[in-house]
PDB file of C-alpha atoms in Angstrom:
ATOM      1  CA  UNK A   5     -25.903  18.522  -2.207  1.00 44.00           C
ATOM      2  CA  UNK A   6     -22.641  16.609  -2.438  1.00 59.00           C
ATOM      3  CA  UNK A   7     -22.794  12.978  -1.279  1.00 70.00           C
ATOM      4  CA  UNK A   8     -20.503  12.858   2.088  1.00 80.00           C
ATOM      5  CA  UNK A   9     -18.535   9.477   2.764  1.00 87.00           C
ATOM      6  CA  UNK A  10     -16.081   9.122   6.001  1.00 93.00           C
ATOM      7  CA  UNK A  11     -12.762   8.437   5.028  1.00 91.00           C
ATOM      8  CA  UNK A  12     -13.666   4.453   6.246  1.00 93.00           C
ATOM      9  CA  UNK A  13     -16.520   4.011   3.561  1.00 93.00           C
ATOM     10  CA  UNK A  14     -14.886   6.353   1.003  1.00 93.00           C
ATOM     11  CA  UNK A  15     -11.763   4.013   1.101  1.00 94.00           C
ATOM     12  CA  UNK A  16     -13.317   0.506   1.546  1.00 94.00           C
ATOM     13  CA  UNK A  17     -16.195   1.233  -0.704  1.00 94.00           C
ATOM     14  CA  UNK A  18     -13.599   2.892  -3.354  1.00 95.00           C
ATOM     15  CA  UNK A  19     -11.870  -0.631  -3.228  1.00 96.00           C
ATOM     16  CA  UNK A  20     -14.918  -2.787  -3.324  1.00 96.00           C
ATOM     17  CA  UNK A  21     -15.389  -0.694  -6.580  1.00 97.00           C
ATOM     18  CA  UNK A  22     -11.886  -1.066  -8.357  1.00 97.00           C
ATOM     19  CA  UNK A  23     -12.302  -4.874  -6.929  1.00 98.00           C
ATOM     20  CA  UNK A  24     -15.564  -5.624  -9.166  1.00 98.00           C
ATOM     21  CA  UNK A  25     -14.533  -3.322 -11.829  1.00 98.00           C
ATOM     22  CA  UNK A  26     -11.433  -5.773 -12.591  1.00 98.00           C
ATOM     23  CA  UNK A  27     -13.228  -8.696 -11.527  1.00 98.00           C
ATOM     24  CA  UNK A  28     -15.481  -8.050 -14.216  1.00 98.00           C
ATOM     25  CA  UNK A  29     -13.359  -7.183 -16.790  1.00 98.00           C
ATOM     26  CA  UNK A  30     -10.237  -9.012 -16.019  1.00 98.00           C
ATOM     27  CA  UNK A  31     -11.338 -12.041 -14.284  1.00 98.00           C
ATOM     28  CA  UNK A  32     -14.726 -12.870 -15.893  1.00 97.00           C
ATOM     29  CA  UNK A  33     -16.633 -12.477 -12.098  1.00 97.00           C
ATOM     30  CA  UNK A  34     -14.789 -15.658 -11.393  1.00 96.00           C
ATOM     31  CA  UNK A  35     -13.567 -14.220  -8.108  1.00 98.00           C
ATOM     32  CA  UNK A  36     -15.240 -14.623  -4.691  1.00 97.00           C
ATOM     33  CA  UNK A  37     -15.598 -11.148  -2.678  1.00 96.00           C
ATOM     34  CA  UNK A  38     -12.867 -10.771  -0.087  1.00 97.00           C
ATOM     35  CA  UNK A  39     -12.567  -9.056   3.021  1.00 97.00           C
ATOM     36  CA  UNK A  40     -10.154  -5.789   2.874  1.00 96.00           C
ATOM     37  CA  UNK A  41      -8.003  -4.526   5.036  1.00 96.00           C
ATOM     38  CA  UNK A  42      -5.289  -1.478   5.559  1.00 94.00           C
ATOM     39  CA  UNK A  43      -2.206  -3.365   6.728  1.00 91.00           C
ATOM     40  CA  UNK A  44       1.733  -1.786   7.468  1.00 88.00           C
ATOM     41  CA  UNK A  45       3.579  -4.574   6.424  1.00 85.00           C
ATOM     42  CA  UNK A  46       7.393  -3.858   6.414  1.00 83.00           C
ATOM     43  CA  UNK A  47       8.594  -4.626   2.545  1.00 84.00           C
ATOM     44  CA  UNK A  48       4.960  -5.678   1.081  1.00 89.00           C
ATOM     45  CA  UNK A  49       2.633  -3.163  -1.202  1.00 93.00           C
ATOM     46  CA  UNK A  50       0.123  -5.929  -0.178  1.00 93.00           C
ATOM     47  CA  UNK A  51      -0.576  -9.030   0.157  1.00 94.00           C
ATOM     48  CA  UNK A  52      -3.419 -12.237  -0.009  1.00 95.00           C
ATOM     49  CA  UNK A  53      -4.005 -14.538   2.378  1.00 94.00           C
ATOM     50  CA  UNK A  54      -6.332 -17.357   2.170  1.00 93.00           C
ATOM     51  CA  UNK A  55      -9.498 -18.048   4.544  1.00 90.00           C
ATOM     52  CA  UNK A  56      -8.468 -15.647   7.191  1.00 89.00           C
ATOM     53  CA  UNK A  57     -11.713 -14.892   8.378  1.00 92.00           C
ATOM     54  CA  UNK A  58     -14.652 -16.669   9.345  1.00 92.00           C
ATOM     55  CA  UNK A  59     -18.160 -15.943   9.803  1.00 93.00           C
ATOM     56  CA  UNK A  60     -19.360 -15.783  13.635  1.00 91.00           C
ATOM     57  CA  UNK A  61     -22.461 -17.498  12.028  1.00 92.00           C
ATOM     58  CA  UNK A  62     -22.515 -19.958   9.597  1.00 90.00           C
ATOM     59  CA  UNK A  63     -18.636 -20.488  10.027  1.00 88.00           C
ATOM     60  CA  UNK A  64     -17.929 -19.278   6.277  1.00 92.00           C
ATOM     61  CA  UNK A  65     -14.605 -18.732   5.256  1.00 94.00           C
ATOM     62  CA  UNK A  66     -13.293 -15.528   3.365  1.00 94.00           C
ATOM     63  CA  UNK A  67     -10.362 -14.819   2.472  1.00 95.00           C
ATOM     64  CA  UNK A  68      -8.138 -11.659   2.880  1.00 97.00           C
ATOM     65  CA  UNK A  69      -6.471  -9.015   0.752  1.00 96.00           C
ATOM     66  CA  UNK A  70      -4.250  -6.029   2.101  1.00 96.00           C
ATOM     67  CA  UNK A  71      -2.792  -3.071   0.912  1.00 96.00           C
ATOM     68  CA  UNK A  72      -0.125  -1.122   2.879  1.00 94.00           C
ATOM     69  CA  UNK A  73      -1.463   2.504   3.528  1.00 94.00           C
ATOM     70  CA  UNK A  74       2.161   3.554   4.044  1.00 92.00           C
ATOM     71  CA  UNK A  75       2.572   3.524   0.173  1.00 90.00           C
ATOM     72  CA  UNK A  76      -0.860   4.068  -1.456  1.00 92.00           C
ATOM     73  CA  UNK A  77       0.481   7.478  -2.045  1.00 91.00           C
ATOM     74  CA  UNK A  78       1.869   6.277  -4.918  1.00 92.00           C
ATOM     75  CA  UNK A  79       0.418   6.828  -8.405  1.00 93.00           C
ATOM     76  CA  UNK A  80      -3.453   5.251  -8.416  1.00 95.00           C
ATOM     77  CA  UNK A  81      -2.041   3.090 -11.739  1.00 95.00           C
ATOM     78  CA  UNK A  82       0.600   1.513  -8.935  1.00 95.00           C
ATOM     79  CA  UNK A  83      -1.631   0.868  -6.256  1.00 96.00           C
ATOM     80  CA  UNK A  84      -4.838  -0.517  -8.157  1.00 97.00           C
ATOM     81  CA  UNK A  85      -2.000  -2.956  -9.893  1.00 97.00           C
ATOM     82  CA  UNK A  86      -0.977  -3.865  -6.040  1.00 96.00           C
ATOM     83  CA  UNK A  87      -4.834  -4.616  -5.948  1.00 97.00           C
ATOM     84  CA  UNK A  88      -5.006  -6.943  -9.237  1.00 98.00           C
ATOM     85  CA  UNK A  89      -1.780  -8.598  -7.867  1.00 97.00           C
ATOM     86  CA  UNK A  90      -3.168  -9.930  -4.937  1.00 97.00           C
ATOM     87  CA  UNK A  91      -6.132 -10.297  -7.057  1.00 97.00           C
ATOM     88  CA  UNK A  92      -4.266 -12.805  -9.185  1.00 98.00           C
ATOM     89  CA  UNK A  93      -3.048 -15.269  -5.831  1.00 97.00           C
ATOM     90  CA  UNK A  94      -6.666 -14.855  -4.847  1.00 97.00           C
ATOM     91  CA  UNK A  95      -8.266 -16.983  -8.920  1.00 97.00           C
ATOM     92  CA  UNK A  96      -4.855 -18.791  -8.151  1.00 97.00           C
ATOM     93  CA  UNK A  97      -6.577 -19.825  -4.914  1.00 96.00           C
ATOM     94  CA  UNK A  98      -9.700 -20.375  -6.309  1.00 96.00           C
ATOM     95  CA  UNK A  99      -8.912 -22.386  -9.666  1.00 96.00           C
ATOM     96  CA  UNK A 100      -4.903 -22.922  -9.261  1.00 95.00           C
ATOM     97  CA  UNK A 101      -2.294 -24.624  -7.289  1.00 95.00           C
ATOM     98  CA  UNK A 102      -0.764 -21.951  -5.055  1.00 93.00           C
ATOM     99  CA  UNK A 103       3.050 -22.619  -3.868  1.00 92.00           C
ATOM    100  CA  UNK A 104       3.171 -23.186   0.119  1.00 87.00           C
ATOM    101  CA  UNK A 105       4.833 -20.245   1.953  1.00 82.00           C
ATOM    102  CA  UNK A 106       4.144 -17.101  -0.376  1.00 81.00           C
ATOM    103  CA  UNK A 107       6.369 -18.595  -3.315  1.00 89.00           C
ATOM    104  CA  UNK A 108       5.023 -17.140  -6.480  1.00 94.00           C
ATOM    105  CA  UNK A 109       5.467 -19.835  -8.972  1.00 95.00           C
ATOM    106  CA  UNK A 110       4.940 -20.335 -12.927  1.00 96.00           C
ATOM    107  CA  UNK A 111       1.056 -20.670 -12.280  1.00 96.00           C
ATOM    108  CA  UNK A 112       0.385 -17.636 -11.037  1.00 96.00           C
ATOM    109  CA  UNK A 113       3.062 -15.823 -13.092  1.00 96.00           C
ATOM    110  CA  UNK A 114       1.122 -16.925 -16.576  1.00 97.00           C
ATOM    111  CA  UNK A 115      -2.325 -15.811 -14.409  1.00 97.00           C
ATOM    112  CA  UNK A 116      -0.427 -12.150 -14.455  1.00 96.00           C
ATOM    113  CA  UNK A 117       0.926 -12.126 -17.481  1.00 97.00           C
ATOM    114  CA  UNK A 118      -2.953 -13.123 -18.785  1.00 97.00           C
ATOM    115  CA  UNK A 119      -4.239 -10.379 -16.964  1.00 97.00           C
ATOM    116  CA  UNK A 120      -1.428  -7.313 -18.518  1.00 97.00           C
ATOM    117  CA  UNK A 121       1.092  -7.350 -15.462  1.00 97.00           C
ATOM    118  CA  UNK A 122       4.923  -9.078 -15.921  1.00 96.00           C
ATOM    119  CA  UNK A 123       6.047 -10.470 -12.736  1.00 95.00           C
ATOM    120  CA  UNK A 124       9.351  -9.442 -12.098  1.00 93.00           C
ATOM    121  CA  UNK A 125      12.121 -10.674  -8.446  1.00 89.00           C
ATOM    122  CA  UNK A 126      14.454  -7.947  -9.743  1.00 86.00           C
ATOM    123  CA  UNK A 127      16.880  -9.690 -11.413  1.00 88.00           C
ATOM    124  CA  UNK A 128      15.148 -10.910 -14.507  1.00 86.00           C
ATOM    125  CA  UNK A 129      13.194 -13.569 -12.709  1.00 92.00           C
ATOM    126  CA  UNK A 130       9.160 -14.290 -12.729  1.00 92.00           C
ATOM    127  CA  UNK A 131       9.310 -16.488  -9.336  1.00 93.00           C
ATOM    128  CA  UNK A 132      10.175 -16.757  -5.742  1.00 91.00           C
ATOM    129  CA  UNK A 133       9.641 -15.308  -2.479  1.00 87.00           C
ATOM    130  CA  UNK A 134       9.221 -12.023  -3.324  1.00 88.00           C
ATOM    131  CA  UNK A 135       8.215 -10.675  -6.362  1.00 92.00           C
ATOM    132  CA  UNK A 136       6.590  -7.539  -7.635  1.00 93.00           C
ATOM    133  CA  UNK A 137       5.392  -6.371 -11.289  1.00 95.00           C
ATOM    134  CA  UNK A 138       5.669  -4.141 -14.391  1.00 95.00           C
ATOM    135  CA  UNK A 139       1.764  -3.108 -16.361  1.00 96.00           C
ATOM    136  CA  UNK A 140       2.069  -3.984 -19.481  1.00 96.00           C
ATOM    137  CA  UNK A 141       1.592  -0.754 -21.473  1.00 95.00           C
ATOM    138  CA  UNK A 142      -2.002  -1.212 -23.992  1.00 96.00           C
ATOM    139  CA  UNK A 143      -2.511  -4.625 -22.416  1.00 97.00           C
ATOM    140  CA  UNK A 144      -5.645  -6.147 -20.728  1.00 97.00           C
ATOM    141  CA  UNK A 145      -5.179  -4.407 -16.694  1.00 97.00           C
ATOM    142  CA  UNK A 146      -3.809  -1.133 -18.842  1.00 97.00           C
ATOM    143  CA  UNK A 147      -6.660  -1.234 -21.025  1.00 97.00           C
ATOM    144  CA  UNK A 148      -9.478  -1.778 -17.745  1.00 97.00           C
ATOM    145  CA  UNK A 149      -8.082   0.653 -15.920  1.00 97.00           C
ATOM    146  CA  UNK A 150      -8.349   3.713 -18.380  1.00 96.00           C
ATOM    147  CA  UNK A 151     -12.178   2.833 -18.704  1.00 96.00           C
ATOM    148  CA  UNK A 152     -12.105   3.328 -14.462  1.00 96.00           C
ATOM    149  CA  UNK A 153     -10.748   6.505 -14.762  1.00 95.00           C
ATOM    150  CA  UNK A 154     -11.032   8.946 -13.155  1.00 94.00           C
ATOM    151  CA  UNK A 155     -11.219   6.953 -10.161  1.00 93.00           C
ATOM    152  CA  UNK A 156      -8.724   7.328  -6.746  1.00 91.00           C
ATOM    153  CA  UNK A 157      -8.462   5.780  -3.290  1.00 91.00           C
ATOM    154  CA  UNK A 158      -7.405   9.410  -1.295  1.00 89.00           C
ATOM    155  CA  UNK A 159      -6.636   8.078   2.091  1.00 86.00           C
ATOM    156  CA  UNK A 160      -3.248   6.988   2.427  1.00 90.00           C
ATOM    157  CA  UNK A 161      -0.633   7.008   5.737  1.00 87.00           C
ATOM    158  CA  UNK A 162       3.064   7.918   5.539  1.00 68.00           C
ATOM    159  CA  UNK A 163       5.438   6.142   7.949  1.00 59.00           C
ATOM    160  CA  UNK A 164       7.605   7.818  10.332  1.00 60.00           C
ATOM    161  CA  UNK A 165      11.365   6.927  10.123  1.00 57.00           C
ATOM    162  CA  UNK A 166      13.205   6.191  13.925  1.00 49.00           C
ATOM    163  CA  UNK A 167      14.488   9.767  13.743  1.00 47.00           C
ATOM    164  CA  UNK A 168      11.435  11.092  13.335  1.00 48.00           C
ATOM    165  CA  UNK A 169      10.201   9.635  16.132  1.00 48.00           C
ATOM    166  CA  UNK A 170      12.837  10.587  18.614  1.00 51.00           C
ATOM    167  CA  UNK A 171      13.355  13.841  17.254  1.00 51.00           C
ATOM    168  CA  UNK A 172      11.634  16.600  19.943  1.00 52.00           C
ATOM    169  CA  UNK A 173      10.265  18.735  17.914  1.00 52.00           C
ATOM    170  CA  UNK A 174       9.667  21.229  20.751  1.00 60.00           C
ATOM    171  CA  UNK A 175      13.364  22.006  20.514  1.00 66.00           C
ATOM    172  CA  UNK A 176      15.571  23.879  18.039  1.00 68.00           C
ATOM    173  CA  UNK A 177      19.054  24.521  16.879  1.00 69.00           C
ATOM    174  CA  UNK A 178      20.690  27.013  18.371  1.00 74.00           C
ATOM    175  CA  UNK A 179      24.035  28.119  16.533  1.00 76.00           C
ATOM    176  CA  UNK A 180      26.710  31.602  17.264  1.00 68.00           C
ATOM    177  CA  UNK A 181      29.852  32.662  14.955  1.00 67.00           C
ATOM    178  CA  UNK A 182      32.396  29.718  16.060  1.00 68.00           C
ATOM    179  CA  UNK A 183      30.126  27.027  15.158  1.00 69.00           C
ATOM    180  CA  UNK A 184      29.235  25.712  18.312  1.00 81.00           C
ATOM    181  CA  UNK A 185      25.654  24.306  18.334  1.00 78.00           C
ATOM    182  CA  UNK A 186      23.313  23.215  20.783  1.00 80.00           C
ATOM    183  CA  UNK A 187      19.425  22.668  21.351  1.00 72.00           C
ATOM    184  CA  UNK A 188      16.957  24.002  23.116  1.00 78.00           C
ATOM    185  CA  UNK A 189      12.961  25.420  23.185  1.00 71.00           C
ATOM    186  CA  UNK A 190      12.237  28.502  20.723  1.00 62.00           C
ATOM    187  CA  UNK A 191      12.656  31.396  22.166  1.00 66.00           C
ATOM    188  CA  UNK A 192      15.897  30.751  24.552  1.00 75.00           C
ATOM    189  CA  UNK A 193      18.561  33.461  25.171  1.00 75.00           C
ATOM    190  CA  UNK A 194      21.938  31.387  24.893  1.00 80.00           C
ATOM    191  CA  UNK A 195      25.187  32.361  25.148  1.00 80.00           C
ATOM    192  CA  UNK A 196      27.937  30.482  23.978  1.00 73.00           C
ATOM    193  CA  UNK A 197      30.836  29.337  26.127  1.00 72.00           C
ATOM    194  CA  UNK A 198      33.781  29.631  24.007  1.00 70.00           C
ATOM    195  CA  UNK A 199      32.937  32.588  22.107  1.00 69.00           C
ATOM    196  CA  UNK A 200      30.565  34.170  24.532  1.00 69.00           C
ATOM    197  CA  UNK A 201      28.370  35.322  21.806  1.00 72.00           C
ATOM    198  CA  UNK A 202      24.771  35.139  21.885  1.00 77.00           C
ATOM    199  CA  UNK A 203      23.563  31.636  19.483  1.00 72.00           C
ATOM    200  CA  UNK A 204      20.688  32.260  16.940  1.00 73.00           C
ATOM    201  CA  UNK A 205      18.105  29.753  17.126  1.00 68.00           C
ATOM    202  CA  UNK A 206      17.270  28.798  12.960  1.00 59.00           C
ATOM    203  CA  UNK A 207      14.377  29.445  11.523  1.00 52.00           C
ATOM    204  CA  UNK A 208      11.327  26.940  11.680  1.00 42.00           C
TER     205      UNK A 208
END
């Protein structure tokens, strides 16, 4: 009998793997655990964020790591990197001297660069605001994450553009021989007022 997860423990469990895989071959178990979470954030693959929760209890804090569903339907290689990014801010955290407001400085950029992932802004440049990441092909990330494989995180959302969203999909376009267009529900029997030909609806 195959072993059913729901798509909540297959995802968060799948990530609580890749997370202990790399911190065990990447990090040395030097890293904390972390509490995940599915995030749309506009422009980010991810992100880290430090002590954002805290234990009703004892009043421990934990700290935070994010991926974007809107683009983990990108090749697993890109997303589990996303993962070891954040990853890297989170030892940074732990044994560095992270930059106030999300700068990414030379600190962590040597912590990637240790760990088989070149920082890049874009432009040539390993710092700043906002800066993503090549994997370094044979190096150490490279390397960990063919001895995953096979290994994926399925679940994954698409977002919906503003025409998407405003578009009523319970209407369609309706068009006769002079070009004149209009919309309306499948089905309609239209005649156009120039022409006064009957307009096709297209095919859906």
């Amino acid at each position: 009998m195959t072993n059913y997860q729901t798509p909540t423990a297959e995802t968060y469990n799948g990530l609580e793997k890749a997370f202990n895989w790399f911190n065990k071959e990447l990090f040395g178990n030097r890293l904390p655990p972390v509490m995940f979470t599915l995030t749309r954030r506009t422009g980010a693959n991810g992100y880290f964020h430090a002590e954002q929760f805290k234990h009703r209890a004892d009043g421990d804090a934990t700290h935070e790591i994010a991926l974007n569903p809107n683009t983990m339907d990108r090749d697993i290689r890109a997303v589990l990197a996303t993962l070891v990014h954040e990853m890297t801010h989170l030892e940074q955290q732990e044994y560095g001297t992270p930059s106030k407001g999300g700068h990414h400085n030379m600190e962590w950029a040597r912590m990637m660069m240790k760990v088989g992932l070149t920082p890049t802004d874009g432009t040539g440049k390993m710092t700043g605001r906002k800066v993503t990441h090549m994997i370094d092909e044979g190096g150490p990330f490279d390397t960990a994450l063919a001895d995953l494989m096979p290994f994926d995180i399925p679940y994954f959302t698409q977002p919906r553009d503003k025409a998407e969203r405003k578009k009523d999909k319970s209407k369609i376009k309706h068009e006769c021989g002079c070009g004149n267009k209009a919309w309306a529900k499948m089905g309609s029997h239209l005649i156009c007022g120039d022409c006064n030909e009957p307009m096709e609806g297209e095919e859906v």
